[in-house]
PDB file of C-alpha atoms in Angstrom:
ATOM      1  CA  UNK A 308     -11.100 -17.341  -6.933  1.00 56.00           C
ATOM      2  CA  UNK A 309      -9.560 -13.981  -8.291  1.00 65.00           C
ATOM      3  CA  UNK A 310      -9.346 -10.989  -6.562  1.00 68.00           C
ATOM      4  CA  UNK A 311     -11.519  -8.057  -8.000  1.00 70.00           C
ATOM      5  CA  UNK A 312     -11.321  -5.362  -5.689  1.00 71.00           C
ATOM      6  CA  UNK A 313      -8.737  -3.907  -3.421  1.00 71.00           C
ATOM      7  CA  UNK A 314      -9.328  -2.269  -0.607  1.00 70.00           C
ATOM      8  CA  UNK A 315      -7.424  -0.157   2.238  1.00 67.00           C
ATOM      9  CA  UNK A 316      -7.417  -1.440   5.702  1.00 63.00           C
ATOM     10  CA  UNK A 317      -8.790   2.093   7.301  1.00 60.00           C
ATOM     11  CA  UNK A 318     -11.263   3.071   4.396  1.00 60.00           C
ATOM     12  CA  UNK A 319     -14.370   1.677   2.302  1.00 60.00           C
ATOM     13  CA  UNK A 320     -14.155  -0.968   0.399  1.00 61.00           C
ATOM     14  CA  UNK A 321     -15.014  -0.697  -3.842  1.00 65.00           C
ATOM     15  CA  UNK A 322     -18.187  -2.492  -2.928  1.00 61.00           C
ATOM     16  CA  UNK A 323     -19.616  -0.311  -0.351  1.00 63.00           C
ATOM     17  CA  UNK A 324     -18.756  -1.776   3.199  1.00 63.00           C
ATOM     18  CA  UNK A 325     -16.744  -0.348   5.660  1.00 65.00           C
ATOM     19  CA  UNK A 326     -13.320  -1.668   6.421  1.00 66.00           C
ATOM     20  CA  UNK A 327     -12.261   0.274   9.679  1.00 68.00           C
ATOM     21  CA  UNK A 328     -14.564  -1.987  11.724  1.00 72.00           C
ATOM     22  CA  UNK A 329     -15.274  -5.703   9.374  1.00 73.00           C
ATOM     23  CA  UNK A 330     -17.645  -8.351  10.426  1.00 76.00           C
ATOM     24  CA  UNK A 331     -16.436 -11.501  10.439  1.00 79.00           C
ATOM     25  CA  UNK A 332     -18.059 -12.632   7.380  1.00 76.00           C
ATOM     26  CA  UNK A 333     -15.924 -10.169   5.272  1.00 74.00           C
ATOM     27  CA  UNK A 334     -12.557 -10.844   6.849  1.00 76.00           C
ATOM     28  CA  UNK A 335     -13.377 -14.203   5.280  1.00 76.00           C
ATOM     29  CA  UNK A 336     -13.282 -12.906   2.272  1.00 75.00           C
ATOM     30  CA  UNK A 337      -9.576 -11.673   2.427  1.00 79.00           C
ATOM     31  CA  UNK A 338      -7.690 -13.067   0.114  1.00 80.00           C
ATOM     32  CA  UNK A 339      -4.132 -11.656  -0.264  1.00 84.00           C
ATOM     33  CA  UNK A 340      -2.357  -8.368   1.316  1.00 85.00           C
ATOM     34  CA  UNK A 341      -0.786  -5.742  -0.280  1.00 86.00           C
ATOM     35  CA  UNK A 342       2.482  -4.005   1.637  1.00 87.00           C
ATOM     36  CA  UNK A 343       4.593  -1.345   0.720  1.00 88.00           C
ATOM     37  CA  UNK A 344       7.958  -0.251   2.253  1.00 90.00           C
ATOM     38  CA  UNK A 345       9.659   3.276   1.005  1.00 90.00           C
ATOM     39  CA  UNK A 346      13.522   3.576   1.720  1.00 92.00           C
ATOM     40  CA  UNK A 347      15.211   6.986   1.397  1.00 90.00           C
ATOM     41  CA  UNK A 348      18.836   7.481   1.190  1.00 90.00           C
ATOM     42  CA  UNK A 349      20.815   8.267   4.396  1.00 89.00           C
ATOM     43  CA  UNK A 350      22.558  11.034   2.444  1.00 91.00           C
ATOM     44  CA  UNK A 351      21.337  14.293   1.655  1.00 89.00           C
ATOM     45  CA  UNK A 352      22.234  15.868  -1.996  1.00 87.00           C
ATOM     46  CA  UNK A 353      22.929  19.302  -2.209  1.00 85.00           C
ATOM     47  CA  UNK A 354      20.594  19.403  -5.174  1.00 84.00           C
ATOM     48  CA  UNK A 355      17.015  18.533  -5.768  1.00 84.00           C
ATOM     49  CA  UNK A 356      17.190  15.216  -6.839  1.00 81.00           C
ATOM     50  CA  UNK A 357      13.119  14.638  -7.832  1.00 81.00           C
ATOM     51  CA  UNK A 358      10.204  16.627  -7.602  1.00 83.00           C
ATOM     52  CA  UNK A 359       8.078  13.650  -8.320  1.00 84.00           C
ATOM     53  CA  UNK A 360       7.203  11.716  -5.037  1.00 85.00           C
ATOM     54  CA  UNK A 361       7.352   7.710  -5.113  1.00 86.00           C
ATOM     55  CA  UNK A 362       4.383   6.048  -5.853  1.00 85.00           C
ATOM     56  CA  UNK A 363       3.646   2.117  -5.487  1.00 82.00           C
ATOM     57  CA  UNK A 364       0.032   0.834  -6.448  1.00 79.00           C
ATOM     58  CA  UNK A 365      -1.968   2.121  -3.855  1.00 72.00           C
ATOM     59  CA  UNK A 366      -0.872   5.598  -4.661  1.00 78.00           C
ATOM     60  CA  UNK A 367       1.503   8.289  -4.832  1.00 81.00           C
ATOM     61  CA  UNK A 368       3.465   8.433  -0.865  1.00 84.00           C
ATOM     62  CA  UNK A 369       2.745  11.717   1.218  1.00 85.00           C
ATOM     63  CA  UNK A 370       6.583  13.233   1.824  1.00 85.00           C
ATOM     64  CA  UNK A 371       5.506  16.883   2.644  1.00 82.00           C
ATOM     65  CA  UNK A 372       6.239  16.821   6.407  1.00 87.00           C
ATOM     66  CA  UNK A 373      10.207  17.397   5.711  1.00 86.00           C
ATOM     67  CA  UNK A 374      10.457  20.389   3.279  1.00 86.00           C
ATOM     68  CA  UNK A 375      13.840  18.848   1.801  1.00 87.00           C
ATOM     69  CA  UNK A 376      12.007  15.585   0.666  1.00 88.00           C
ATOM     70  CA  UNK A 377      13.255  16.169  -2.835  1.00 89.00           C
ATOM     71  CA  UNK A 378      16.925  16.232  -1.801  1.00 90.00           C
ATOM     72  CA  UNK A 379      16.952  12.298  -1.304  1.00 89.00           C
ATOM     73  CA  UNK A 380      16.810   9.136  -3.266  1.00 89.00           C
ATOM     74  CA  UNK A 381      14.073   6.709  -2.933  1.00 90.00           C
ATOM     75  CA  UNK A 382      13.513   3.146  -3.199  1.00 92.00           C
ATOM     76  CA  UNK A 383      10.069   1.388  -3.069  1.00 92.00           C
ATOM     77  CA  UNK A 384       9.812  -2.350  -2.375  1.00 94.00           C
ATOM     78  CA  UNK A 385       6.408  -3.840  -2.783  1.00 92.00           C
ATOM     79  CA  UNK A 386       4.686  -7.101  -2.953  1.00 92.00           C
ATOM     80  CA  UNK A 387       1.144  -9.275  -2.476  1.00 89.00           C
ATOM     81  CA  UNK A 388       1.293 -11.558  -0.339  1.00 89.00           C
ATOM     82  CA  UNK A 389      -1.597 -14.403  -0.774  1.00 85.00           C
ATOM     83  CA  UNK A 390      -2.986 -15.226   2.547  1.00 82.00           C
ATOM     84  CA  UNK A 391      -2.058 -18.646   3.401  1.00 76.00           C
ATOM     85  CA  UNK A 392      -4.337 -21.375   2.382  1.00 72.00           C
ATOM     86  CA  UNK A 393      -7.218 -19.064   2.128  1.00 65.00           C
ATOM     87  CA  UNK A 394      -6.863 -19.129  -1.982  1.00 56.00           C
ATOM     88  CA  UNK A 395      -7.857 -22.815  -2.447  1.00 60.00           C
ATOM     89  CA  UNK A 396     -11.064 -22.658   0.109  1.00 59.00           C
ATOM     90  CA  UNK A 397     -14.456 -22.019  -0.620  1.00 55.00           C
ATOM     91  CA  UNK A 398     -14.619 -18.852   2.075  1.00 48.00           C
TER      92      UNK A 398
END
C-alpha cells in the first residue's frame, strides 16, 4: 500500500477528516510516522549566522520566541518511520 497523504497529528487531514480527535477506523489507516528533531549549537556567534530558519518536510521551524535565533547553527535530523507490521496488512 503507498502512502498518499500526510497528515499532522493536531490538524485535518488532505482528505477532509479531523485528526485532533480519530476514530478508530482511521488510526487503522496509519501507516508510517514522520519525526523531526532541530539541534542548535550551544555557542552563540557574535554574528548573524542565517536569516533563513531550518526547515524539514513538514515545513519551515518557528524560531521567533528568542530574538537572537539567527546567531546559532542548526542541525535538523529527520526520518519516517514505517509503523511496524502495519505495511504488509490489509488495514
Amino acid at each position: 500500500q503507498s502512502i498518499s497523504c500526510w497528515t499532522d497529528a493536531t490538524g485535518n487531514a488532505c482528505n477532509g477528516s479531523d485528526w485532533a480527535n480519530p476514530p478508530a477506523a482511521d488510526i487503522n489507516r496509519i501507516k508510517a510516522i514522520r519525526v523531526a528533531a532541530v539541534a542548535r549549537s550551544g555557542q552563540k556567534t557574535a554574528n548573524t549566522t542565517t536569516t533563513v530558519a531550518p526547515s524539514w518536510f513538514g515545513g519551515a521551524i518557528d524560531l521567533r520566541a528568542d530574538a537572537n535565533w539567527g546567531s546559532y547553527r542548526y542541525k535538523v535530523y529527520q526520518t519516517v518511520i514505517p509503523v511496524r507490521n502495519v505495511i504488509w496488512g490489509n488495514l
